[in-house]
Tab-separated table of N, CA and C in Angstrom:
chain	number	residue	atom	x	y	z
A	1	UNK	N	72.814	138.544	95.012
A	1	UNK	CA	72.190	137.843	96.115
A	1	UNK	C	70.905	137.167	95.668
A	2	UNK	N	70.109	138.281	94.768
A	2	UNK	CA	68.646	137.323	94.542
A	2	UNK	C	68.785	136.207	93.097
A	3	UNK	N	70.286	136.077	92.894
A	3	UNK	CA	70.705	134.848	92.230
A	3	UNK	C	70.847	133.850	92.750
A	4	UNK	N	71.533	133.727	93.730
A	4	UNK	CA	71.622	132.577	94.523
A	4	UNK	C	70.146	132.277	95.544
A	5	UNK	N	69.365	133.156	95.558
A	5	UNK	CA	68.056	132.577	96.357
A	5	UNK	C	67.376	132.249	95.258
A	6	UNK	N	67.526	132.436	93.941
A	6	UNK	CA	66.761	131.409	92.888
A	6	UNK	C	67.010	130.375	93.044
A	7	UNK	N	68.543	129.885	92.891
A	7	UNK	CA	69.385	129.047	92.745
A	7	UNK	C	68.791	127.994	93.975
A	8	UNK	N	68.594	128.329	95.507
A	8	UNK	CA	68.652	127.517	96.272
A	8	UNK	C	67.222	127.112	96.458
A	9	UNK	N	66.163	128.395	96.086
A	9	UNK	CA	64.510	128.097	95.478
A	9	UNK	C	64.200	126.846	94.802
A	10	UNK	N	65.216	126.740	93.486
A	10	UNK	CA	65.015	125.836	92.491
A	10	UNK	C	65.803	124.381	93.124
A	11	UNK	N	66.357	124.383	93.804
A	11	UNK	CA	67.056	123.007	94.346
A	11	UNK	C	65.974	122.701	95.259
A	12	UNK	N	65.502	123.576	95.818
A	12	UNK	CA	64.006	123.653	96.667
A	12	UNK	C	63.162	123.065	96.216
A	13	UNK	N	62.875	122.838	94.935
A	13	UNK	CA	61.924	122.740	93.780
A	13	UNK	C	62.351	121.337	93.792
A	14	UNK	N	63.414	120.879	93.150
A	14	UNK	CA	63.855	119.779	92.666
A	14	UNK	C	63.798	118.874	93.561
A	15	UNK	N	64.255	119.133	95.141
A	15	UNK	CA	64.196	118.081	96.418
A	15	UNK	C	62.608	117.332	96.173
A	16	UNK	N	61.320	118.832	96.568
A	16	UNK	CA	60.652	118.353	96.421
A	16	UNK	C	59.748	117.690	95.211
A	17	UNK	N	60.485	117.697	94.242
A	17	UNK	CA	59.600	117.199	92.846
A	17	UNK	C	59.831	115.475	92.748
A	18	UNK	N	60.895	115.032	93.468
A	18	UNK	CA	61.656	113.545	93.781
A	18	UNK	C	60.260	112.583	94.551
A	19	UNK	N	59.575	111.934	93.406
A	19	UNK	CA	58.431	110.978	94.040
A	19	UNK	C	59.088	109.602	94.986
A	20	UNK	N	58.444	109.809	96.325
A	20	UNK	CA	59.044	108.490	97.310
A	20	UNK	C	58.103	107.204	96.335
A	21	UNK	N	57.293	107.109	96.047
A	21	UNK	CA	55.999	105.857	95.629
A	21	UNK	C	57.087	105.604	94.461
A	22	UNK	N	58.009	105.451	93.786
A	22	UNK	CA	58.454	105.185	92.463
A	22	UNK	C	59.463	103.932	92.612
A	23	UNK	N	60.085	103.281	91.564
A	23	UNK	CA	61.366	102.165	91.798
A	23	UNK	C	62.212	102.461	92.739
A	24	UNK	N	62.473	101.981	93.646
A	24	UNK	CA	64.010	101.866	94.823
A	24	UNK	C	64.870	101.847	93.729
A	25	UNK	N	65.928	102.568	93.908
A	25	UNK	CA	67.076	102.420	93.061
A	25	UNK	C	68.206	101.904	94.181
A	26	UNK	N	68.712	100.943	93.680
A	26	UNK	CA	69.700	100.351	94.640
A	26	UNK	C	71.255	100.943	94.449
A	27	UNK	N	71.978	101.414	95.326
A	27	UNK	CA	73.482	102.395	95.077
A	27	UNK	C	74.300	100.879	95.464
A	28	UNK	N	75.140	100.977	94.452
A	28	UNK	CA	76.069	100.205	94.664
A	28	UNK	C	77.575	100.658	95.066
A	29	UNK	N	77.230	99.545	96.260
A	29	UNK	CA	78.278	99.894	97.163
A	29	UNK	C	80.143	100.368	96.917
A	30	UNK	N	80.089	99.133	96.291
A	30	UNK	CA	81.467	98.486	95.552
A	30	UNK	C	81.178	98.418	93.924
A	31	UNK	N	81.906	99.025	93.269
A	31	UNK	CA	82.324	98.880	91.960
A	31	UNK	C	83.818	98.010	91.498
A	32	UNK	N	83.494	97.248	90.346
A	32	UNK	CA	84.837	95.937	90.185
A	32	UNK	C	86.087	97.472	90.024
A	33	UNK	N	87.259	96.939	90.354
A	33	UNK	CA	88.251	97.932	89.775
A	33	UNK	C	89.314	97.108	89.126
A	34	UNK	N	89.317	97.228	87.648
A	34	UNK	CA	90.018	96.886	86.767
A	34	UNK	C	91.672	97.717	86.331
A	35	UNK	N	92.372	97.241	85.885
A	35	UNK	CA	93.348	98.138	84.832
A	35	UNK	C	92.971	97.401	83.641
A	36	UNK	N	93.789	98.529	82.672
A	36	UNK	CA	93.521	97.993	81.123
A	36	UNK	C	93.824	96.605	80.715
A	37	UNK	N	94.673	95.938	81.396
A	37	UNK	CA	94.651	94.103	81.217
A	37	UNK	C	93.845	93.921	81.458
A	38	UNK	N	92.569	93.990	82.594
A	38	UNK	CA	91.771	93.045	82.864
A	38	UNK	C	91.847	92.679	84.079
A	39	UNK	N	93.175	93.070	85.112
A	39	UNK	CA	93.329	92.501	86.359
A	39	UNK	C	93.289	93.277	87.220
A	40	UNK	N	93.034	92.778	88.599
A	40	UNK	CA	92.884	94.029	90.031
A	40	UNK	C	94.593	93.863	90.716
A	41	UNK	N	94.097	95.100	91.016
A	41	UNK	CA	95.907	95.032	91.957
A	41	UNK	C	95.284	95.371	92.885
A	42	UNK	N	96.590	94.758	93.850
A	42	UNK	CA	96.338	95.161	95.474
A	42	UNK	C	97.784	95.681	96.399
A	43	UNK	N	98.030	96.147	97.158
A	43	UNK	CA	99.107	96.204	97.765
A	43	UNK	C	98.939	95.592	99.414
A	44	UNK	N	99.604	94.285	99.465
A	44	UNK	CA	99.371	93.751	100.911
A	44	UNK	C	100.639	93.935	101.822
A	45	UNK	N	100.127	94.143	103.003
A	45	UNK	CA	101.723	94.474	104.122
A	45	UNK	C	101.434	93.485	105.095
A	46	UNK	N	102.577	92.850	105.741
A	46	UNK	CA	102.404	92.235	106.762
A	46	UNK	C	104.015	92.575	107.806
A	47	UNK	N	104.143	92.847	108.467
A	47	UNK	CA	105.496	92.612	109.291
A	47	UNK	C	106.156	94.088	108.444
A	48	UNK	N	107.120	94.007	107.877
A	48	UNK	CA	108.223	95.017	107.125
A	48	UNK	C	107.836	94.784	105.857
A	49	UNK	N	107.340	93.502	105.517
A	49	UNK	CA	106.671	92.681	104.170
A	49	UNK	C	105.937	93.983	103.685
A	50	UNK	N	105.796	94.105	102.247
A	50	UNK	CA	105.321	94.973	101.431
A	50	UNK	C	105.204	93.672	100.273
A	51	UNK	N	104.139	93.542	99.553
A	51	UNK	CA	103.545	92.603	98.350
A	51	UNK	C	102.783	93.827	97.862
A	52	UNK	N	103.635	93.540	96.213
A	52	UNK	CA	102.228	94.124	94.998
A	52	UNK	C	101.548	92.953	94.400
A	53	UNK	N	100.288	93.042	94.189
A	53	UNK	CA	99.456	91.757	94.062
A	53	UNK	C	99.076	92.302	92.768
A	54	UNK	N	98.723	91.413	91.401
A	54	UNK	CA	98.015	91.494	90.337
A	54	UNK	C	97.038	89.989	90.714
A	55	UNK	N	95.574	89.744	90.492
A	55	UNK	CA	95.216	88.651	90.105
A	55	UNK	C	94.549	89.045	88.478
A	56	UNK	N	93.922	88.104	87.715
A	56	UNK	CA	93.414	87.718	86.823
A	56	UNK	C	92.864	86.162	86.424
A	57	UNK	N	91.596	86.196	86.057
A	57	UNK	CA	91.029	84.995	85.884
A	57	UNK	C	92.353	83.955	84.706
A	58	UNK	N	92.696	82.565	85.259
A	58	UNK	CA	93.351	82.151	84.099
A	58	UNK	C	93.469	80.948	84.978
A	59	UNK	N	94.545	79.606	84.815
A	59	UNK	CA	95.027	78.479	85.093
A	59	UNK	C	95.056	78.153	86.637
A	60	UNK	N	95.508	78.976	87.196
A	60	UNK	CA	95.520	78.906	89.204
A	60	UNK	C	97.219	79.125	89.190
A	61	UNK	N	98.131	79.588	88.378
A	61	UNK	CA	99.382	79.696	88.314
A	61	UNK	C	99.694	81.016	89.370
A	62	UNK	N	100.495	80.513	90.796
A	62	UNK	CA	101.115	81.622	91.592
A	62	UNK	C	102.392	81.888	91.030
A	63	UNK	N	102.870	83.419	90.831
A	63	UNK	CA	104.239	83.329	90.272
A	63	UNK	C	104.687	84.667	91.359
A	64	UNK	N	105.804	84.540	92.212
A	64	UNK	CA	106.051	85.239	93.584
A	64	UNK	C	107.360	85.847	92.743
A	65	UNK	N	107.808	86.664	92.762
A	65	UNK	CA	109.014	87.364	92.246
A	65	UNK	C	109.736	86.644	90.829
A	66	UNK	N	108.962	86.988	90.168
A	66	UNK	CA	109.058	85.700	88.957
A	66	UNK	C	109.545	83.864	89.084
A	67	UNK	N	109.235	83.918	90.285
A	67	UNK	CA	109.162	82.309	90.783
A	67	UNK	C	108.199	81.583	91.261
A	68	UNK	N	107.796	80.162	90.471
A	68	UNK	CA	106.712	79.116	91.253
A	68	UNK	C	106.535	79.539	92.359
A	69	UNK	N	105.298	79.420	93.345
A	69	UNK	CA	105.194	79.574	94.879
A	69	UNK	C	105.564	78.481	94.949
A	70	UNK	N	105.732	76.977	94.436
A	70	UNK	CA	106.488	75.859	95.290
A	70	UNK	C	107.904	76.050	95.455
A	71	UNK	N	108.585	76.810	94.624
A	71	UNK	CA	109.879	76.905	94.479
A	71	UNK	C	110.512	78.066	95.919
A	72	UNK	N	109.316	79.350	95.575
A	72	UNK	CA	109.563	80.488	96.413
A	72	UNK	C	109.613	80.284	97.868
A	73	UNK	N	107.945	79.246	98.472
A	73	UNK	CA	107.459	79.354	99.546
A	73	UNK	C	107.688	77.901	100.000
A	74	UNK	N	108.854	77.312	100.196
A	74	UNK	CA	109.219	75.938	99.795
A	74	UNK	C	108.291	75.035	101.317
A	75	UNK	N	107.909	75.698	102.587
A	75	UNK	CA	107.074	75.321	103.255
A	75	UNK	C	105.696	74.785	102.714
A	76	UNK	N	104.581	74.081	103.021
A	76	UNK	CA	103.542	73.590	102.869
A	76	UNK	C	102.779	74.526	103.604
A	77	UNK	N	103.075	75.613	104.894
A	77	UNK	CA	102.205	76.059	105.793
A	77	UNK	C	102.344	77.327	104.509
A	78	UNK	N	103.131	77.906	104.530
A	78	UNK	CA	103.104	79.214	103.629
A	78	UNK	C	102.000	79.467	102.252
A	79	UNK	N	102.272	78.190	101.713
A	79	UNK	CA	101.656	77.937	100.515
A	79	UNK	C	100.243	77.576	100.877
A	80	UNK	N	100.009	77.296	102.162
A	80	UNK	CA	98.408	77.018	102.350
A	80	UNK	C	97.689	78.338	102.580
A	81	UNK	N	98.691	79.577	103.319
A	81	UNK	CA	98.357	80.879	103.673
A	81	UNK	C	97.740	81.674	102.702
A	82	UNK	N	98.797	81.341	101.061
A	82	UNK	CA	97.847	81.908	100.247
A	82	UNK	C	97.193	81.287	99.399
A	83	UNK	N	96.854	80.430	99.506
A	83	UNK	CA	95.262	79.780	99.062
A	83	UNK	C	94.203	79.602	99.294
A	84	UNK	N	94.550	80.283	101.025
A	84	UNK	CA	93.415	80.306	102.424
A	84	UNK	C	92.194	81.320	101.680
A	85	UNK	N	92.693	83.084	100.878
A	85	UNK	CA	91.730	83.525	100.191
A	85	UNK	C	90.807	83.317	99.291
A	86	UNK	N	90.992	82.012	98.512
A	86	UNK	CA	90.264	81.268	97.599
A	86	UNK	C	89.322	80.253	98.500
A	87	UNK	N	89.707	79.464	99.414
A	87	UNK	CA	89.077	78.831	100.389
A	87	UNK	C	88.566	78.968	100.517
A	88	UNK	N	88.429	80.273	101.455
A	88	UNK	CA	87.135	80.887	102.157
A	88	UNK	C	85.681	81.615	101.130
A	89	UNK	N	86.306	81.754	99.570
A	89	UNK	CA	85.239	82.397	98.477
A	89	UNK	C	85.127	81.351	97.922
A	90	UNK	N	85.290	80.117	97.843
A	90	UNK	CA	85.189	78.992	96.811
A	90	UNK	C	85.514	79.242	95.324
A	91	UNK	N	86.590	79.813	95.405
A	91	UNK	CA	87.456	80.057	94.305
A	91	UNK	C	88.291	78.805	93.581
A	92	UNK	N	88.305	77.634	94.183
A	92	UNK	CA	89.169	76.760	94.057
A	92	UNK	C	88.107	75.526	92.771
A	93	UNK	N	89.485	75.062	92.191
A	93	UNK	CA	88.748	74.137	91.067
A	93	UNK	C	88.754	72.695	92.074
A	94	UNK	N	88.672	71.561	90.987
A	94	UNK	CA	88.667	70.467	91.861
A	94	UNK	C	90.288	70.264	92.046
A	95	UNK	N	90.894	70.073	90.987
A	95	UNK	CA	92.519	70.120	91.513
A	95	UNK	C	93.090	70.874	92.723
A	96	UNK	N	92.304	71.713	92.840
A	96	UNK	CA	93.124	72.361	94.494
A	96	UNK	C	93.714	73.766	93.750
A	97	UNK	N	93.495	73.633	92.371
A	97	UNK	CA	93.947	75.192	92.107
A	97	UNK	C	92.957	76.349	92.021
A	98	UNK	N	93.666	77.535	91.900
A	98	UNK	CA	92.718	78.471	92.410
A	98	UNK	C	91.896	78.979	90.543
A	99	UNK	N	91.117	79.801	90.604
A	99	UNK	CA	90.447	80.669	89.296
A	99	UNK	C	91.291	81.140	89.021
A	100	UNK	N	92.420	81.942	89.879
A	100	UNK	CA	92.902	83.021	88.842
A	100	UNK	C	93.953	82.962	89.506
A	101	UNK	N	94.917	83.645	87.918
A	101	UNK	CA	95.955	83.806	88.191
A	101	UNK	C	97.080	84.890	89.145
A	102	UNK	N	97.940	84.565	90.035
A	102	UNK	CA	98.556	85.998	90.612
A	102	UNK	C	99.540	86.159	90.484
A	103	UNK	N	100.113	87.127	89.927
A	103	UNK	CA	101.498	87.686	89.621
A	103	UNK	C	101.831	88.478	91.093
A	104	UNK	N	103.028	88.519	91.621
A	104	UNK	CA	103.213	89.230	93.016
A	104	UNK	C	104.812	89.365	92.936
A	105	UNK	N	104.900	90.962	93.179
A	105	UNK	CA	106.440	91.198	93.723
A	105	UNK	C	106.124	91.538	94.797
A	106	UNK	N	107.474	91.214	96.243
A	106	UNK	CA	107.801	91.009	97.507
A	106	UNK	C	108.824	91.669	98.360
A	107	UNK	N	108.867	91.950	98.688
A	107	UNK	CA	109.960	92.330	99.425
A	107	UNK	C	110.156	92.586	100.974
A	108	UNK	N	111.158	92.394	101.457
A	108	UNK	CA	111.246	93.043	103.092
A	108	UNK	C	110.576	91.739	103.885
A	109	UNK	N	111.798	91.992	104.789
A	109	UNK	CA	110.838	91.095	105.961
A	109	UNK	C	111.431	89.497	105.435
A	110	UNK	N	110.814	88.612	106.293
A	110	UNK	CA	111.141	86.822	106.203
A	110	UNK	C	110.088	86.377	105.492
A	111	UNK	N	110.246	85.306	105.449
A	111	UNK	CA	109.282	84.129	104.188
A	111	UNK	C	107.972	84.302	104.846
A	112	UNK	N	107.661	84.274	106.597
A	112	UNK	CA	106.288	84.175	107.120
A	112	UNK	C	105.547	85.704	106.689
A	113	UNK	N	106.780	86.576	107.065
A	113	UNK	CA	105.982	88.467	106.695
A	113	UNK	C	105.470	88.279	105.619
A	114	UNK	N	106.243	87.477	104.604
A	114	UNK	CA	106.329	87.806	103.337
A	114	UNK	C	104.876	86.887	102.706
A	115	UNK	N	104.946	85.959	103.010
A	115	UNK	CA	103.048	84.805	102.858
A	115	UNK	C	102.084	85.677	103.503
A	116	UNK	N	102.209	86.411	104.696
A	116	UNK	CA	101.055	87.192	104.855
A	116	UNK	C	100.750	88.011	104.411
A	117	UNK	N	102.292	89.402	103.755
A	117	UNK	CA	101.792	90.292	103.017
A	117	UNK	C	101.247	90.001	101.326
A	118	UNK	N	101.368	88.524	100.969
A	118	UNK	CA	100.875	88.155	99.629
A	118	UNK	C	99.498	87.626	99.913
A	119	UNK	N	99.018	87.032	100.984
A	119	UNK	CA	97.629	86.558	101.688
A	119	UNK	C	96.794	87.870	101.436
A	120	UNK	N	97.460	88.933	102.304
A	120	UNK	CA	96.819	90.396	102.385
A	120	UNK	C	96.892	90.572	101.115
A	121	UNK	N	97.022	90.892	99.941
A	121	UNK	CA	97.276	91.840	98.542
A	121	UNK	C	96.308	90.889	97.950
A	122	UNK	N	96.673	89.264	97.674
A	122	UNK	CA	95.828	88.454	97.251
A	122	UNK	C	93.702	88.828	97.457
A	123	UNK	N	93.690	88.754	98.884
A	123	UNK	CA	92.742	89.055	99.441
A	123	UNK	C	91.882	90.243	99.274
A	124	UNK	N	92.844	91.325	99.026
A	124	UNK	CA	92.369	92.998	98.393
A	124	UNK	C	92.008	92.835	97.226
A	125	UNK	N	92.481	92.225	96.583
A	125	UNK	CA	92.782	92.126	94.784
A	125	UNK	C	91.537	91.446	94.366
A	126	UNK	N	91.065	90.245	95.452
A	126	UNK	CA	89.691	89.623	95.165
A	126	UNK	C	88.513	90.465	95.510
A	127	UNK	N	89.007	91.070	96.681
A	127	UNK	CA	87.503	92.005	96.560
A	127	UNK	C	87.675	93.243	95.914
A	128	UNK	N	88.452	93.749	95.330
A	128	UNK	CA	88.395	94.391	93.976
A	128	UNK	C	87.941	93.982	92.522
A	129	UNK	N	88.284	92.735	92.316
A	129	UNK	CA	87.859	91.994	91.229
A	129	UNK	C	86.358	91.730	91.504
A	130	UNK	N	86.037	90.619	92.384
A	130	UNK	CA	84.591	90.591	92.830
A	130	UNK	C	84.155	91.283	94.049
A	131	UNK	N	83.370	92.614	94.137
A	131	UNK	CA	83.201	93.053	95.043
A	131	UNK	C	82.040	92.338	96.408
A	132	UNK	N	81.558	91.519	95.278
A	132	UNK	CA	80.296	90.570	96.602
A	132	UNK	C	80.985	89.801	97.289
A	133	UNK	N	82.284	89.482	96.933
A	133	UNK	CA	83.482	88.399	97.980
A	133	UNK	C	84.024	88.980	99.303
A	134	UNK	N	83.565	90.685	98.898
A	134	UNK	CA	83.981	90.895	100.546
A	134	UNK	C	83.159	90.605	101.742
A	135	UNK	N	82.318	90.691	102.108
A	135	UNK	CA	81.925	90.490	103.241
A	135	UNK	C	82.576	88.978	103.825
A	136	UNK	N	82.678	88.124	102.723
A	136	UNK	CA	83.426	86.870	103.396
A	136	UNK	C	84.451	86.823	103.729
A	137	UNK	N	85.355	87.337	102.955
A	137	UNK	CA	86.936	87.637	103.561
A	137	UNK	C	86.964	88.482	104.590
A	138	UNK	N	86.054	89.817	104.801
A	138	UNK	CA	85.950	90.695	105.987
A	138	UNK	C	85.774	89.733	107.412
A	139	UNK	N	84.922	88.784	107.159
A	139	UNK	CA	84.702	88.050	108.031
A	139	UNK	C	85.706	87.072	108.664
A	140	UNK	N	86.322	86.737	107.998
A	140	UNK	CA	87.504	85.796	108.721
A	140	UNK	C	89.025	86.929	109.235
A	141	UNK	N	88.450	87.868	108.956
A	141	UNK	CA	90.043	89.004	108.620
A	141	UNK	C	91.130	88.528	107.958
A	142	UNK	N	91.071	88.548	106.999
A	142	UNK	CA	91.996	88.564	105.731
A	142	UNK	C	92.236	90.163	104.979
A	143	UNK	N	91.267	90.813	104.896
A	143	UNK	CA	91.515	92.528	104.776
A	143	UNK	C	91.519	93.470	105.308
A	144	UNK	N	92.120	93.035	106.671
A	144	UNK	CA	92.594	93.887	108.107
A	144	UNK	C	94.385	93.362	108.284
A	145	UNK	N	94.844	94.544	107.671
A	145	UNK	CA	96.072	94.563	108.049
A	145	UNK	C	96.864	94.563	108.994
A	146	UNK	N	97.463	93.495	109.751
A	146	UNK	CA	98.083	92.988	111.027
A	146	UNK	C	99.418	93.956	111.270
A	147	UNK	N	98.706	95.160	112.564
A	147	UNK	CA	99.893	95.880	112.404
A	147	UNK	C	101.189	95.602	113.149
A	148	UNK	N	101.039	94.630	113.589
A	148	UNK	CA	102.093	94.053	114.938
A	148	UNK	C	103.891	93.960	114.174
A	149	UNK	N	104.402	95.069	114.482
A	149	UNK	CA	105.750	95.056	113.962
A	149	UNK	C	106.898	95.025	115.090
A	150	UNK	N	108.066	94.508	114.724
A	150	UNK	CA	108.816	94.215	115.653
A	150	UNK	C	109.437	95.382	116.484
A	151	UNK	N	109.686	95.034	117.801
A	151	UNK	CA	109.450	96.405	118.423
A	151	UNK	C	111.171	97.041	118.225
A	152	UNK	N	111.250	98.059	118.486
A	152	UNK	CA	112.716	98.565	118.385
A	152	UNK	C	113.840	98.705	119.497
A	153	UNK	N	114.983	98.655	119.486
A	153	UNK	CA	115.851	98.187	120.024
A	153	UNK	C	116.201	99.072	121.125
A	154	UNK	N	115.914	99.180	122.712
A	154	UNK	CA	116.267	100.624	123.729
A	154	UNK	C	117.948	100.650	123.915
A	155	UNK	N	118.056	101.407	123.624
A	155	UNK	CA	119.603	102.034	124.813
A	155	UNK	C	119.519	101.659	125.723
A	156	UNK	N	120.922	101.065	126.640
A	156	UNK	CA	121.049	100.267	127.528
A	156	UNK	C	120.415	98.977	127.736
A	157	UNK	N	119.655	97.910	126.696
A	157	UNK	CA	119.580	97.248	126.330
A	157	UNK	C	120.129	96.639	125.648
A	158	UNK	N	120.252	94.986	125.931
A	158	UNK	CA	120.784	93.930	124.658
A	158	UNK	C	119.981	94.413	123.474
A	159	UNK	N	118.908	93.706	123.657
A	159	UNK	CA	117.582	93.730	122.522
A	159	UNK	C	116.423	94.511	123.201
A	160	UNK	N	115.463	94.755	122.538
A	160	UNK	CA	114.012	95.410	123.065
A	160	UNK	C	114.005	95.858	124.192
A	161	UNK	N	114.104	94.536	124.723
A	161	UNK	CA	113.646	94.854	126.288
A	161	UNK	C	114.558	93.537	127.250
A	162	UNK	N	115.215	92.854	126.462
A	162	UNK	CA	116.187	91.925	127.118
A	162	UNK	C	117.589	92.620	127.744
A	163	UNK	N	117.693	92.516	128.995
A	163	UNK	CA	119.089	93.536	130.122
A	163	UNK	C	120.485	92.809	129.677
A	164	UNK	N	121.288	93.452	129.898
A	164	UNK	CA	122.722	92.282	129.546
A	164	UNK	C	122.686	91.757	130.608
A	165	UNK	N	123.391	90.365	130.954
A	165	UNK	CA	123.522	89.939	131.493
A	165	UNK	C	124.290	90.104	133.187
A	166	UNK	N	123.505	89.882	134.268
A	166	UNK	CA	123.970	90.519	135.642
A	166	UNK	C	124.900	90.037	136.229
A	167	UNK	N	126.377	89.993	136.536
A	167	UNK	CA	127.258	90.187	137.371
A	167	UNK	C	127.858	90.880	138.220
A	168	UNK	N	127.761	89.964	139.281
A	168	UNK	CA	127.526	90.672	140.832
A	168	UNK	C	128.949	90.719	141.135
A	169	UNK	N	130.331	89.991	140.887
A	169	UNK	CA	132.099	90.700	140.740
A	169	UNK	C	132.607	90.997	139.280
């Protein structure tokens, strides 16, 4: 027992030996999170959509399930969805391409689930890479995951919530 009242004496000691008058040390909030390549991963969901996101600084090359995003996301609205995260950080060169490169596998869900859950992963992956980029993306919600999923099908129902159709003979 009179071990541990040393023990909590001397932490006693130490609280107060800590001078307030000295350098502010600033705690940082966010630390970058790397893997051994060099790149941040993210995992973005949107709809049933599940995206694994890699970025890395390089050319502005999107490659979506080992395919061009012009090829993958053959819409113009889709392809603007994920470039919207560079937009908003001024990530973009003068060509319209982005800093870095993103590798992304996809799955589940339609082409729109599927641009938002690569928007979302994209978006994680940047404020992992640069952590001072979040507050801007926080701000538009880009790293708030949209939980709105399609609702499920009732018994005695057509669909959701649509009745079969009423006949009165």
């Amino acid at each position: 027992m009179s071990e541990t009242m040393q023990g909590l004496e001397s932490l006693a000691e130490l609280g107060s030996g800590v001078s307030t008058q000295g350098p502010q040390i600033q705690a940082v909030l966010r630390e970058q999170k790397l893997d051994a390549m060099g790149r941040a991963y993210a995992t973005g969901k949107r709809k049933n959509a599940v995206a694994r996101v890699w970025i890395k600084p390089g050319k502005g090359q999107i490659v979506i399930n080992g395919r061009d995003q012009t090829v993958y996301f053959a819409r113009p609205v889709l392809r603007m969805m994920l470039a919207q995260p560079f937009q908003v950080t001024n990530r973009l060169r003068e060509d319209g391409s982005p800093e870095y490169d993103v590798i992304c596998t996809v799955v589940g869900s339609g082409l729109s689930g599927q641009a938002g859950a690569v928007r979302h992963g994209i978006s994680k992956a940047l404020s992992d890479f640069e952590p001072e980029l979040r507050p801007a993306l926080k701000h538009v919600g880009f790293l708030t995951r949209d939980s709105r999923v399609v609702e499920r099908k009732k018994y005695g129902k057509k669909k959701a919530r649509r009745s079969f159709q009423f006949s009165k003979r």
